[in-house]
PDB file of C-alpha atoms in Angstrom:
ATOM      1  CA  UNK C   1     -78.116-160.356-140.023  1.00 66.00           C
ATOM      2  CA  UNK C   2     -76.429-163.502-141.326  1.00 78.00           C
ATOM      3  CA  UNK C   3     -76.077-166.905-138.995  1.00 71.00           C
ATOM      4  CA  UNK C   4     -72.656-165.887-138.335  1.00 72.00           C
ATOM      5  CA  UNK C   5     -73.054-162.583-137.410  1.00 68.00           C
ATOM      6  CA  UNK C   6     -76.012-163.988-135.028  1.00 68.00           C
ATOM      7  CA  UNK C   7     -73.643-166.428-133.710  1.00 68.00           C
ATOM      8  CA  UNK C   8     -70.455-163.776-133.114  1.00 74.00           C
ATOM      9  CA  UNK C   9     -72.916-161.781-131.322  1.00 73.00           C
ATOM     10  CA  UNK C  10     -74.213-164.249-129.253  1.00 72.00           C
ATOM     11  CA  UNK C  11     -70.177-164.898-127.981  1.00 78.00           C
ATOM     12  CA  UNK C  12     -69.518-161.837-127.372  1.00 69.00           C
ATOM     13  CA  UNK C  13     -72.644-161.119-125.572  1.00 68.00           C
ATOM     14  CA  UNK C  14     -72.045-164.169-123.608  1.00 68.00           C
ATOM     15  CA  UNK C  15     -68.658-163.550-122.483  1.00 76.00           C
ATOM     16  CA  UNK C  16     -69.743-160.168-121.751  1.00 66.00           C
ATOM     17  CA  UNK C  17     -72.183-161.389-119.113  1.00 65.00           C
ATOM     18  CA  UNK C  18     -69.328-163.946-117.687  1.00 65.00           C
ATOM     19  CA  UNK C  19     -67.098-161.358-116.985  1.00 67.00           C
ATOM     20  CA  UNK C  20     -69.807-158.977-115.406  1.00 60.00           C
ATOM     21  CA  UNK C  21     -70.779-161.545-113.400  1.00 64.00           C
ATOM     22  CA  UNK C  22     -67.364-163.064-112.889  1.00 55.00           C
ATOM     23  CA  UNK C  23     -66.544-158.793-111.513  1.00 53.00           C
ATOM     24  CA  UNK C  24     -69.497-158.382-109.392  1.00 52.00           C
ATOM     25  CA  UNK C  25     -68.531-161.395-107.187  1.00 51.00           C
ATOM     26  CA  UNK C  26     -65.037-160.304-106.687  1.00 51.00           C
ATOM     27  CA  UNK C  27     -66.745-156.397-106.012  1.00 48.00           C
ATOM     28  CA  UNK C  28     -69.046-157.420-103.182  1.00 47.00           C
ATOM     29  CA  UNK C  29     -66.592-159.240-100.650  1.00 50.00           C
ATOM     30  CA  UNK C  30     -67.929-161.189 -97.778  1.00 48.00           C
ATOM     31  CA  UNK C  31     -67.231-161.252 -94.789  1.00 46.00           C
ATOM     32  CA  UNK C  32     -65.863-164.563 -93.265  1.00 50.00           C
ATOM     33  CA  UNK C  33     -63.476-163.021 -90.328  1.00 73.00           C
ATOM     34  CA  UNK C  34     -62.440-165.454 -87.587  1.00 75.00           C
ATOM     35  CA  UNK C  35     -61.537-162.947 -84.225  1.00 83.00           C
ATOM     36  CA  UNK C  36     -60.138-165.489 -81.672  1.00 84.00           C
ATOM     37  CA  UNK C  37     -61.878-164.487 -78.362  1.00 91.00           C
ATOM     38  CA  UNK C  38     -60.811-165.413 -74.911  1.00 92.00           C
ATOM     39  CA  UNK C  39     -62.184-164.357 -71.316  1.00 94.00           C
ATOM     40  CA  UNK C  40     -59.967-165.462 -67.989  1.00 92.00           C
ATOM     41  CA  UNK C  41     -60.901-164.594 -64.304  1.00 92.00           C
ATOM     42  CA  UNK C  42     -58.936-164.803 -61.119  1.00 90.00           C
ATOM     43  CA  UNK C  43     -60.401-164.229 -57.839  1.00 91.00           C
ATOM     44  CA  UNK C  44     -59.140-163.506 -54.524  1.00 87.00           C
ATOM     45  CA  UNK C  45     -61.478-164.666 -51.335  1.00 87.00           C
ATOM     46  CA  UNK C  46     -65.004-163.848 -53.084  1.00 91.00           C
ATOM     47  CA  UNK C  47     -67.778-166.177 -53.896  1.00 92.00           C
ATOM     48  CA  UNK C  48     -69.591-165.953 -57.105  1.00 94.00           C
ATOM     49  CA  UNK C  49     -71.569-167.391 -59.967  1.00 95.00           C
ATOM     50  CA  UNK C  50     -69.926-165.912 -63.774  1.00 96.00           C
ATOM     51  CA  UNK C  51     -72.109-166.229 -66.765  1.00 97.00           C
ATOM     52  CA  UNK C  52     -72.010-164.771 -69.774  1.00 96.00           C
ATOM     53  CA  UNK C  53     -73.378-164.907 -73.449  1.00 96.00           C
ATOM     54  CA  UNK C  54     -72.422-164.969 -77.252  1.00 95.00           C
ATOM     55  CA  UNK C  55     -74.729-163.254 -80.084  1.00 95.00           C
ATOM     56  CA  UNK C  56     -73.808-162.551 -83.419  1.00 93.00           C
ATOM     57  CA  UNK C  57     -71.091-164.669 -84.776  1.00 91.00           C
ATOM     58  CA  UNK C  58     -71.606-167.511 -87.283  1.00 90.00           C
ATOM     59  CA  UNK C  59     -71.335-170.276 -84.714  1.00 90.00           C
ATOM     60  CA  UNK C  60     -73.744-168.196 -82.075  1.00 90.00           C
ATOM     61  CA  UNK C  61     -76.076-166.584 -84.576  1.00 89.00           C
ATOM     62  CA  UNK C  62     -78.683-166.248 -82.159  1.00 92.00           C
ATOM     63  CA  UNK C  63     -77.897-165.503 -78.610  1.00 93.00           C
ATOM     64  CA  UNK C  64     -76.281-168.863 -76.292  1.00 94.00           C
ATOM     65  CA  UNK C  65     -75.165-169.254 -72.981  1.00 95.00           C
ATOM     66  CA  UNK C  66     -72.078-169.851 -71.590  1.00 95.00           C
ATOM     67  CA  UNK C  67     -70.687-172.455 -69.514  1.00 95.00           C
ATOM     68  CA  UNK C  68     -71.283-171.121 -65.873  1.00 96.00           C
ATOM     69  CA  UNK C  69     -68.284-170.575 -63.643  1.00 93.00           C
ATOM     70  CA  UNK C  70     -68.864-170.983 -59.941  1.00 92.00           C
ATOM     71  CA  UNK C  71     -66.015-169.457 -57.578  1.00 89.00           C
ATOM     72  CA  UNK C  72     -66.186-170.602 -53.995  1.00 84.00           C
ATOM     73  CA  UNK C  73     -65.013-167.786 -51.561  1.00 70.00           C
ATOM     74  CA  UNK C  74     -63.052-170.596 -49.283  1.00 63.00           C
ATOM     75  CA  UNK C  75     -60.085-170.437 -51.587  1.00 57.00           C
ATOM     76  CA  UNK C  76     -57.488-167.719 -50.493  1.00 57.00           C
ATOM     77  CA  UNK C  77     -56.579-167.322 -54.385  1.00 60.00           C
ATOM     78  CA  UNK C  78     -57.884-168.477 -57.582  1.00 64.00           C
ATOM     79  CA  UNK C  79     -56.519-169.049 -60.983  1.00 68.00           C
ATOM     80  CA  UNK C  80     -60.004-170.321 -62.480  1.00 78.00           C
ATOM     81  CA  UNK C  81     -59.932-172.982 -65.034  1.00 80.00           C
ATOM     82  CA  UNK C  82     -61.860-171.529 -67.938  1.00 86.00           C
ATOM     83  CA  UNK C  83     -63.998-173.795 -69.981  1.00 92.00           C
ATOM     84  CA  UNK C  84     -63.423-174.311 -73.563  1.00 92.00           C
ATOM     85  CA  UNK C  85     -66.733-172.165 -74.782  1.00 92.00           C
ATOM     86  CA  UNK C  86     -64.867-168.680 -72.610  1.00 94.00           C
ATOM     87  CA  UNK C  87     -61.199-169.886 -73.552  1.00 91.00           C
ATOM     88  CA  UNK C  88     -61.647-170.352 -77.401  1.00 91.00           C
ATOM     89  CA  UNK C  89     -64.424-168.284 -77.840  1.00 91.00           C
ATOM     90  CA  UNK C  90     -66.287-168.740 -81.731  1.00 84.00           C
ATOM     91  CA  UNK C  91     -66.105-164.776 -82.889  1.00 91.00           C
ATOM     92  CA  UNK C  92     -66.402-165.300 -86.907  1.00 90.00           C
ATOM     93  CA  UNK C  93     -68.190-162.252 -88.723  1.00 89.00           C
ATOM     94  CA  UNK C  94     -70.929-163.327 -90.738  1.00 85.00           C
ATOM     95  CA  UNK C  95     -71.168-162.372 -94.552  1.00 83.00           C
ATOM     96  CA  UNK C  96     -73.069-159.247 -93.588  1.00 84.00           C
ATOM     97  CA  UNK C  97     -70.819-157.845 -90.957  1.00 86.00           C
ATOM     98  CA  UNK C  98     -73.602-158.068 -88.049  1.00 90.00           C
ATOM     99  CA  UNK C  99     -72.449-157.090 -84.535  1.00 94.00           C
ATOM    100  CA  UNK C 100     -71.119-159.573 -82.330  1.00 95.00           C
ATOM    101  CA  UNK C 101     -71.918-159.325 -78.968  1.00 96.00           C
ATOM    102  CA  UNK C 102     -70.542-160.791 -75.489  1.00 97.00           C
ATOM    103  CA  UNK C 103     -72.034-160.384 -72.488  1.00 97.00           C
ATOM    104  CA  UNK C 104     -70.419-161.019 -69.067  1.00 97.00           C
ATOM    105  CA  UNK C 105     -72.717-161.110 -65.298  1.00 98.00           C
ATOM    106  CA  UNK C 106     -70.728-161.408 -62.309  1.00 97.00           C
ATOM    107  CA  UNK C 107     -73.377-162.263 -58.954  1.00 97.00           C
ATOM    108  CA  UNK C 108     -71.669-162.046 -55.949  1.00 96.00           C
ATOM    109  CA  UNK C 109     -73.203-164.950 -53.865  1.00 95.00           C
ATOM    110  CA  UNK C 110     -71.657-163.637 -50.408  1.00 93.00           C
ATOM    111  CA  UNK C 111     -73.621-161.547 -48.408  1.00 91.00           C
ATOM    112  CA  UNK C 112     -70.925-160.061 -45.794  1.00 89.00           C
ATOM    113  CA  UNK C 113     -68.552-158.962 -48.804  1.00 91.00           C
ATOM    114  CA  UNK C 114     -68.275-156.777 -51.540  1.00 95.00           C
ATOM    115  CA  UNK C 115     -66.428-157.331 -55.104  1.00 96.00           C
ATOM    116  CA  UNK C 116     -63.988-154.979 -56.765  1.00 96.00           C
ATOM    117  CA  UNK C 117     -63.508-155.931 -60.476  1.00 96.00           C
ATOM    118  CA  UNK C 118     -60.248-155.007 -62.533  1.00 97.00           C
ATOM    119  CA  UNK C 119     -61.202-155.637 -66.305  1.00 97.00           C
ATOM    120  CA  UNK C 120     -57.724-155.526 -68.231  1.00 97.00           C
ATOM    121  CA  UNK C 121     -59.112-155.469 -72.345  1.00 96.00           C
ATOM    122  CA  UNK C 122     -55.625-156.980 -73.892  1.00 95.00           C
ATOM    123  CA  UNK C 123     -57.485-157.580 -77.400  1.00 94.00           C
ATOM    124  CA  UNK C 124     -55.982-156.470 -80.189  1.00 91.00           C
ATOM    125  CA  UNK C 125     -57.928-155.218 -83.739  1.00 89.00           C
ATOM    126  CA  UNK C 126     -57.265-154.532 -87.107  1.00 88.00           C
ATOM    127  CA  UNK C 127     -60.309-153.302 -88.974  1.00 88.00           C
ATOM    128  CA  UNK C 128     -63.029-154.062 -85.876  1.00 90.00           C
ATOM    129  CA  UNK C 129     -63.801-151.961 -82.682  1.00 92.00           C
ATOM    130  CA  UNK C 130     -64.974-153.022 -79.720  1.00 94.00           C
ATOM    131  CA  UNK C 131     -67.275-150.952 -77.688  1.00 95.00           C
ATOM    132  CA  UNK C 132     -67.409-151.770 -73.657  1.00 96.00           C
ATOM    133  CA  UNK C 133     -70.324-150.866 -71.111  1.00 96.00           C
ATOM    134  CA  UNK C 134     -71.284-151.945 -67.644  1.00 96.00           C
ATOM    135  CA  UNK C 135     -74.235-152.002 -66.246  1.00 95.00           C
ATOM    136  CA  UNK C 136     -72.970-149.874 -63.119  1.00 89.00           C
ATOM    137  CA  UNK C 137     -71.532-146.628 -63.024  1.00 84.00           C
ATOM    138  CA  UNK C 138     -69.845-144.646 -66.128  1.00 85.00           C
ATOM    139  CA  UNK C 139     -68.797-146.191 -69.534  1.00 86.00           C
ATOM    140  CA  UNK C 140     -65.714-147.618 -70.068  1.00 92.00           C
ATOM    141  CA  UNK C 141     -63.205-145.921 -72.717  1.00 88.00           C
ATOM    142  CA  UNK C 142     -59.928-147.311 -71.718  1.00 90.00           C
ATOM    143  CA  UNK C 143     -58.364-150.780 -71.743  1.00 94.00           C
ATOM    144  CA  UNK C 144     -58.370-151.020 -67.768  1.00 95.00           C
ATOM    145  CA  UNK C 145     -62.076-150.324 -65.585  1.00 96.00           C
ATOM    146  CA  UNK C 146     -62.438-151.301 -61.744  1.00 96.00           C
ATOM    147  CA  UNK C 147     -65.973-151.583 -60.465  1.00 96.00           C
ATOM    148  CA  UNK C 148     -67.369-152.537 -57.119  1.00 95.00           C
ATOM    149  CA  UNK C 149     -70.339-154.508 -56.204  1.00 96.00           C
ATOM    150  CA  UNK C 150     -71.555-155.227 -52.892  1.00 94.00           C
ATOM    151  CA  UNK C 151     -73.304-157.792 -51.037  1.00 94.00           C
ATOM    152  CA  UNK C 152     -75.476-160.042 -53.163  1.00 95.00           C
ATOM    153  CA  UNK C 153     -74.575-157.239 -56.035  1.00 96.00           C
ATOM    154  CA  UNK C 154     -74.904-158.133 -59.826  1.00 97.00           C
ATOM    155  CA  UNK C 155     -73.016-156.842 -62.543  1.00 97.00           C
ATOM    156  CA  UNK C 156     -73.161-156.889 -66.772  1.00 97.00           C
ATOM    157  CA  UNK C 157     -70.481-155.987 -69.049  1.00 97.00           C
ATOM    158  CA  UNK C 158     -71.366-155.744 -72.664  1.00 97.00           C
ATOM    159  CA  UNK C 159     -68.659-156.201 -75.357  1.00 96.00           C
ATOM    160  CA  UNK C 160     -69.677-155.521 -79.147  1.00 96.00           C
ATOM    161  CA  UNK C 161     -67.579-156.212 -81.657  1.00 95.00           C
ATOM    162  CA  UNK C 162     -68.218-154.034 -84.651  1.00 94.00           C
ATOM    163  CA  UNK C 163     -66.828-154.777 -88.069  1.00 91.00           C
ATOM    164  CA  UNK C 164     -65.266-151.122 -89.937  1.00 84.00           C
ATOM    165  CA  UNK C 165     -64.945-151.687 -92.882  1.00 81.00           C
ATOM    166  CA  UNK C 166     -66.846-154.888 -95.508  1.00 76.00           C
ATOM    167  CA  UNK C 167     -63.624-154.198 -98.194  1.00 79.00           C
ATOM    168  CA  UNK C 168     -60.745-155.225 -96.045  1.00 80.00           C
ATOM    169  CA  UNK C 169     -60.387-158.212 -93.673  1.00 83.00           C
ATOM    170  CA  UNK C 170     -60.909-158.132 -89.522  1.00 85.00           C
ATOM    171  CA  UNK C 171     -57.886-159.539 -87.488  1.00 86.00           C
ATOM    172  CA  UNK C 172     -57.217-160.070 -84.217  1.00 89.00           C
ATOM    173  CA  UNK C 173     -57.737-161.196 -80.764  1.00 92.00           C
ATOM    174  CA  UNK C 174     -60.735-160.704 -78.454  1.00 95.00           C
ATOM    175  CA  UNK C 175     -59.024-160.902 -75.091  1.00 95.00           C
ATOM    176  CA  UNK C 176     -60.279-160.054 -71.704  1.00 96.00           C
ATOM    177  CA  UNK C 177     -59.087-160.593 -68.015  1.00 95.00           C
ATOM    178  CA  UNK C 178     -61.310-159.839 -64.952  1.00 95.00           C
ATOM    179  CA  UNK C 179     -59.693-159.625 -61.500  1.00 94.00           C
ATOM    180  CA  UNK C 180     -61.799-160.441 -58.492  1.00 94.00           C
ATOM    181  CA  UNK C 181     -61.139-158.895 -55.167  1.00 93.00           C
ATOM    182  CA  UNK C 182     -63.147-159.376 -51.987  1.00 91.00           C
ATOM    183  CA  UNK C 183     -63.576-155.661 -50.675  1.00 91.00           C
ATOM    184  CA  UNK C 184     -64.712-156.676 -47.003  1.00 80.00           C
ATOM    185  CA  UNK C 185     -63.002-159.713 -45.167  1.00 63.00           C
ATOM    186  CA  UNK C 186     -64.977-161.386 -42.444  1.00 55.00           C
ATOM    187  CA  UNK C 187     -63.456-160.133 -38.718  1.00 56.00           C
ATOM    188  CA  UNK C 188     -62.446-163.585 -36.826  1.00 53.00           C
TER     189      UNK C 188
END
């Protein structure tokens, strides 16, 4: 083979490789999908402690704690002011799609009252699911669920956010509201 020849070759062997390589990254997308995520409570004559966890995401990789949220039973009704971690929660898939997972405990601190608990799941999703649980009672399949808890009762909600599909983009909102209803008033 003459120098030239050699030298074509090596061109077109070269450019051959560039657009392989040049294919496979635009073949194997990753996943960089921002979910918005936001949790609100309000709370009607109970006292409790709310805390709650993220896992999964690319600015909670490992599992953190969130701000705790301390309701004081005194106040007739409460529209709780939510801090920044629950109200602009960090849901971004990482690159390989892993699981994100909140986790929400509710301790009721009174010990002469129960808790009922409306969960109202507004979120919306395009290409992610979200699967909810509770630590009490059945599973929850619907966008509404009302629990109770009595006296010095504790309760967990799990929230994982599963991505569908690695070829087309997650959208969406992670949105949840929790009503909190004291189930026994004190007699006078």
């Amino acid at each position: 083979m003459t120098l030239k020849a050699k030298l074509i070759s090596s061109i077109v062997a070269f450019i051959l490789v560039a657009s392989l390589m040049v294919v496979s990254i635009f073949a194997s997308p990753t996943i960089t999908m921002q979910i918005g995520g936001n949790v609100s409570f309000t709370a009607t004559s109970v006292h409790a402690t709310i805390t709650g966890s993220i896992a999964g995401s690319t600015q909670y990789p490992t599992e953190t704690a969130l701000t705790q949220i301390d309701i004081d039973y005194t106040d007739t009704t409460e529209n709780i002011t939510m801090p920044d971690d629950w109200s602009n929660m960090g849901l971004t898939f990482d690159e390989n799609g892993t699981d994100i997972v909140v986790e929400i405990t509710i301790t009721n601190l009174a010990s002469d009252r129960g808790i009922e608990i409306v969960l109202t799941d507004k979120s919306s999703t395009t290409n992610y699911t979200i699967t909810k649980s509770a630590s009490t009672g059945a599973g929850i399949t619907g966008t509404t669920d009302t629990r109770s808890i009595g006296s010095r009762g504790v309760i967990t909600y799990t929230f994982t956010l599963h991505v569908e599909s690695r070829n087309n983009p997650a959208s969406g909102q992670f949105t949840i509201g929790m009503r909190l209803n004291n189930t026994t008033l004190p007699t006078t």
